[in-house]
Short mmCIF file of C-alpha atoms in Angstrom, two decimals:
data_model
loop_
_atom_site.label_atom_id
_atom_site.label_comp_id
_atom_site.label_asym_id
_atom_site.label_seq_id
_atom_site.Cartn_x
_atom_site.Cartn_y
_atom_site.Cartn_z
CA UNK A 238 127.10 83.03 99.37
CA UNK A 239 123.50 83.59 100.21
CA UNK A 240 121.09 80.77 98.89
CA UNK A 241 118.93 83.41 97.19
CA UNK A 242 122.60 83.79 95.28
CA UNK A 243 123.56 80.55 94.46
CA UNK A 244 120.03 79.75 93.14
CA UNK A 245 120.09 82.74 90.87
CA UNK A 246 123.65 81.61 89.41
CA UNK A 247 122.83 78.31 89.11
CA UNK A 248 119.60 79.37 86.77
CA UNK A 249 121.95 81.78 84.64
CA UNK A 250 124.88 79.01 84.04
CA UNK A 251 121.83 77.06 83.20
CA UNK A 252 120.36 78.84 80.86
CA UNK A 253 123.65 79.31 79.05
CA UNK A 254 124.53 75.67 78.73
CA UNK A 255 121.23 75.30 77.80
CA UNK A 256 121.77 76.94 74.42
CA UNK A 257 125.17 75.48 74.26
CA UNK A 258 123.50 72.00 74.31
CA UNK A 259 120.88 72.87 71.58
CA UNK A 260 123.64 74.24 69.52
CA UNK A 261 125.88 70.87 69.85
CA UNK A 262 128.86 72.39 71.94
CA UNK A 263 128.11 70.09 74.70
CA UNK A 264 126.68 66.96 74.89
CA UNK A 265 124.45 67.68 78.03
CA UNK A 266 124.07 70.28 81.27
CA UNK A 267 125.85 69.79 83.76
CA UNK A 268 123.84 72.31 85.73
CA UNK A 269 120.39 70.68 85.66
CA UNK A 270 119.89 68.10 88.41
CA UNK A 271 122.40 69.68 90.40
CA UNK A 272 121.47 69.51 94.32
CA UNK A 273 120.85 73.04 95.34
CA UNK A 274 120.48 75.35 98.78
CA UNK A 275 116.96 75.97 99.44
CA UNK A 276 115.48 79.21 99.41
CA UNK A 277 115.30 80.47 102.77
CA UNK A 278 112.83 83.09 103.92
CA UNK A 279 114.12 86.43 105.70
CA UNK A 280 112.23 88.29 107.87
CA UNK A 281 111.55 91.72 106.59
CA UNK A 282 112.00 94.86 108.13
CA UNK A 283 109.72 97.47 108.69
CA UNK A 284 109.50 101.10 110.04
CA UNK A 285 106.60 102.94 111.65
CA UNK A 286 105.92 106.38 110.37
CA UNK A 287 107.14 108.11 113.16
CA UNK A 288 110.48 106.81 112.02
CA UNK A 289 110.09 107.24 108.15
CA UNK A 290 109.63 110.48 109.14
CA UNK A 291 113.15 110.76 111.15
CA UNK A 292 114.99 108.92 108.32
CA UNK A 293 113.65 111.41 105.67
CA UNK A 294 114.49 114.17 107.92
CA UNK A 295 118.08 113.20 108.17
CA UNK A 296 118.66 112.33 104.42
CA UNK A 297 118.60 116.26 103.78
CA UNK A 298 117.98 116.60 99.49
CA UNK A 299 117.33 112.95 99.56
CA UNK A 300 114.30 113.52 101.81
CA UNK A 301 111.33 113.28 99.43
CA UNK A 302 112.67 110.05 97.68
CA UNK A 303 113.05 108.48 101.26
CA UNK A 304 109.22 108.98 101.78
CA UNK A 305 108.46 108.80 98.25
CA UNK A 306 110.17 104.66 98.56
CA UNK A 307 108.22 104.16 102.05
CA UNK A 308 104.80 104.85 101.33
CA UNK A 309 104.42 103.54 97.23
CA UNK A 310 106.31 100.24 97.17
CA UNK A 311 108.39 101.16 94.12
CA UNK A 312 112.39 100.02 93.26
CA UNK A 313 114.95 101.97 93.55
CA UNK A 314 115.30 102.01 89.67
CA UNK A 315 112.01 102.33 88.86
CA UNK A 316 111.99 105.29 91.62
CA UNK A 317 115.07 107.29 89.70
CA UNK A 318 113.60 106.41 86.33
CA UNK A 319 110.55 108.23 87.33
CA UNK A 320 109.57 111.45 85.04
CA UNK A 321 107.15 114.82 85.56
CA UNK A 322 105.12 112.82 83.29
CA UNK A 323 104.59 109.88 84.80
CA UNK A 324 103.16 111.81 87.91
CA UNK A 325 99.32 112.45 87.82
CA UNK A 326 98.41 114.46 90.92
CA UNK A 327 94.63 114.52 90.22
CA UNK A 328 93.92 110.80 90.57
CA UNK A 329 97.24 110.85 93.11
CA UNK A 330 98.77 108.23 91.21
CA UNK A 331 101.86 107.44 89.62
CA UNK A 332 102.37 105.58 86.09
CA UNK A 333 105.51 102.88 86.01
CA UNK A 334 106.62 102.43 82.79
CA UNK A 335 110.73 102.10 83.34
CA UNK A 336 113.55 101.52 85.52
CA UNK A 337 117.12 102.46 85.06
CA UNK A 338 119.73 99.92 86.09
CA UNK A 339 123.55 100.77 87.03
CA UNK A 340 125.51 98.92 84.18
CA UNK A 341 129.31 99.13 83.86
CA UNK A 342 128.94 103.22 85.51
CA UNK A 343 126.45 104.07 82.91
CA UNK A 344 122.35 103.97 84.10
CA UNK A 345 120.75 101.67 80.87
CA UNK A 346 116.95 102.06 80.90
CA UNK A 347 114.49 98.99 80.76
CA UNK A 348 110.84 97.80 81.58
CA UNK A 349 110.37 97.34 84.98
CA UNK A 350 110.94 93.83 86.61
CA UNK A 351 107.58 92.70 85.88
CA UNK A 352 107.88 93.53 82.53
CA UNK A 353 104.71 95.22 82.46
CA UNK A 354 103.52 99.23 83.38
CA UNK A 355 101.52 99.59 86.07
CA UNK A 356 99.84 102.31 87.98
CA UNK A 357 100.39 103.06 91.77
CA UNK A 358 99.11 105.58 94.26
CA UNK A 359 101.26 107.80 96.65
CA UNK A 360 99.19 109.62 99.21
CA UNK A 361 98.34 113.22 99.91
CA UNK A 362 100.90 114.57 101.70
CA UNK A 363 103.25 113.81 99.15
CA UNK A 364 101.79 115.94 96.30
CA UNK A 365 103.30 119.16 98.09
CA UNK A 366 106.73 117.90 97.87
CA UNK A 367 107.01 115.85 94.79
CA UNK A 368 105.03 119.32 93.02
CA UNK A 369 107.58 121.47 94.23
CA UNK A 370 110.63 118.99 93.04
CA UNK A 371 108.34 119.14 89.34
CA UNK A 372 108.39 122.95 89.21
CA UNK A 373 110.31 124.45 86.65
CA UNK A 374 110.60 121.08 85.00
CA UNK A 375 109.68 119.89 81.26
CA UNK A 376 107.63 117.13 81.06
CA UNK A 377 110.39 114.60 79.74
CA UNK A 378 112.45 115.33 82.81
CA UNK A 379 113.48 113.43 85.83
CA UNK A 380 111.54 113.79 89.08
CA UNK A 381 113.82 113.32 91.31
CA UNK A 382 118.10 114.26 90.92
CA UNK A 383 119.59 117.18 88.86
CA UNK A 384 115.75 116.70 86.68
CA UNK A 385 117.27 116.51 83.25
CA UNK A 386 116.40 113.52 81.15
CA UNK A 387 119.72 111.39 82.30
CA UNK A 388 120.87 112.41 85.62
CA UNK A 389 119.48 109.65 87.40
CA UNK A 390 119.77 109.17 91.09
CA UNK A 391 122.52 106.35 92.02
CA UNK A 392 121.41 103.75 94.51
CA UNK A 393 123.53 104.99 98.17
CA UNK A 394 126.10 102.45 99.47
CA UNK A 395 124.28 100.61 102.34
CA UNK A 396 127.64 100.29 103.93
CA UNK A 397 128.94 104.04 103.87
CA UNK A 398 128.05 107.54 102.21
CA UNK A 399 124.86 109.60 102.92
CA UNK A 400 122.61 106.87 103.67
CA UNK A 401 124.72 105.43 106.55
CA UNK A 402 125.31 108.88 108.16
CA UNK A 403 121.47 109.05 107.87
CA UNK A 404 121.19 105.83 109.50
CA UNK A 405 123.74 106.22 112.03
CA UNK A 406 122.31 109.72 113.00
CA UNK A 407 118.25 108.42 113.15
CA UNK A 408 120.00 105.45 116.26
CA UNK A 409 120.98 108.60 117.68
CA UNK A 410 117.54 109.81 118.23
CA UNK A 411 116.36 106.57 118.27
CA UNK A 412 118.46 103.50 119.60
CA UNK A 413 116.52 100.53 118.02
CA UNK A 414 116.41 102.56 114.85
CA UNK A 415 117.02 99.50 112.41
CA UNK A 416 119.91 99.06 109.79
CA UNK A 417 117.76 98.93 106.75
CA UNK A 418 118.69 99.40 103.37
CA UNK A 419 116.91 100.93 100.71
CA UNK A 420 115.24 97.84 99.06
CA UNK A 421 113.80 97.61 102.99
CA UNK A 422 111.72 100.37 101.92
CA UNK A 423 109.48 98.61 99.87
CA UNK A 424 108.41 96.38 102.31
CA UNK A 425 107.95 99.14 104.90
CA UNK A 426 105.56 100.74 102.23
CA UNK A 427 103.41 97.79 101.95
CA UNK A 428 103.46 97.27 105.58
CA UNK A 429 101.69 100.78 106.07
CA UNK A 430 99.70 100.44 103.27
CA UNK A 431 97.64 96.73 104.58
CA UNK A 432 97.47 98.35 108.24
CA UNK A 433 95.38 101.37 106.93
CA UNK A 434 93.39 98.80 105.07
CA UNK A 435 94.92 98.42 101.45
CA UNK A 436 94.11 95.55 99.33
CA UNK A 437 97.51 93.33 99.07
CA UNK A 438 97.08 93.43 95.14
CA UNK A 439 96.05 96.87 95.14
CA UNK A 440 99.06 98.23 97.12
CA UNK A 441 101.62 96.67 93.98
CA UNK A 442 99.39 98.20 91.06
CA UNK A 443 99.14 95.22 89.52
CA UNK A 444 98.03 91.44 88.86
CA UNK A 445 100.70 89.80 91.40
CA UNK A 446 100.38 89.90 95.43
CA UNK A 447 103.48 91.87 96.44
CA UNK A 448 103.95 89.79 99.45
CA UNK A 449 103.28 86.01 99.45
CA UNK A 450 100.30 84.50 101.58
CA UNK A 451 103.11 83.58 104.28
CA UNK A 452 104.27 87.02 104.93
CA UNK A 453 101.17 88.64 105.99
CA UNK A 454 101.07 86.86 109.39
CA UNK A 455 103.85 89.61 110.67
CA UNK A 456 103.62 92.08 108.09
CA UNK A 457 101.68 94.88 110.31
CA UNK A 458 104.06 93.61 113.28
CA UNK A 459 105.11 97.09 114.72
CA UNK A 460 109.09 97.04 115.46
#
């Protein structure tokens, strides 16, 4: 198990024990004081355009959420959560306000990880394609997917299903083409965004640096 993993059970079993102490079903946590792993850093991944472009291309109706993840630093379920709405194609910008998580098959709907709603731009050239994904649509509906209000847009299986035979088909064209998965997106899209000259804070939409101080000595690194 990963550090990042053990960490992040450790705080849960925690926090549980925590309330078990303050309502008198233990005497004390066991699970504070414990020695953990530490955190260790992982070098991101990131793609060029040239081979956004070739991913997208390969991930056939999936194409405009491929660029849509690359170029605006959004999650996946913040991504699938998106509505007509929450698109405004005048100031190029689009408003986060939810996410939908996978729970137990069903997609429940939530604030996004922050916790707070932020605004973030996408550029030009993807006004065309997210416009004609919008037409037809009501307001309330999902950009991207079927469009109604609950058809949301699993996450693929890094491992097998569309994604990998995009994957596996880009290393065709291109041999070094990386294994990424979708979350490597994200970091892609802030990568692009700082070497045309974005603000760090900007480029997230809101209060907190997407990438700590650490990470921008390789960030603009080209693969």
């Amino acid at each position: 198990m990963r550090p990042t993993s053990v960490l992040r059970a450790c705080g849960v079993l925690a926090s549980i024990l925590d309330v078990a102490v303050r309502d008198r079903r233990v005497l004390s946590n066991a699970a504070r004081g414990v020695k953990l792993p530490r955190k260790v850093g992982e070098e991101h991944i990131y793609l060029s355009h040239q081979q956004v472009a070739l991913l997208a291309g390969q991930c056939a109706r999936n194409s405009t959420m491929v660029e849509f993840l690359a170029y605006t630093v959004l999650r996946w379920g913040e991504t699938t959560a998106l509505r007509v709405k929450n698109l405004d194609f005048s100031r190029r910008r689009v408003n986060v306000h939810q996410k939908a998580v996978g729970v137990g098959g069903a997609f429940v709907l939530g604030t996004p990880k922050s916790h707070q709603s932020r605004s973030v731009p996408f550029p030009g050239f993807l006004s065309t394609p997210l416009k004609d994904l919008c037409v037809g649509k009501a307001a309330s509906s999902l950009v991207f997917g079927t469009g109604t209000s609950i058809a949301f847009v699993r996450p693929p299986d890094s491992r097998r299903g569309w994604w990998m035979a995009a994957l596996k088909k880009c290393q065709v064209d291109d041999p070094n083409f990386p294994l990424i998965t979708p979350h490597d997106l994200r970091h892609t899209a802030a990568s692009l965004a700082i070497s045309a000259g974005a603000n760090v804070k900007a480029v997230q939409g809101d209060a907190r640096a997407f990438l700590r101080s650490d990470d921008t000595g390789y960030i603009c690194r080209p693969l």
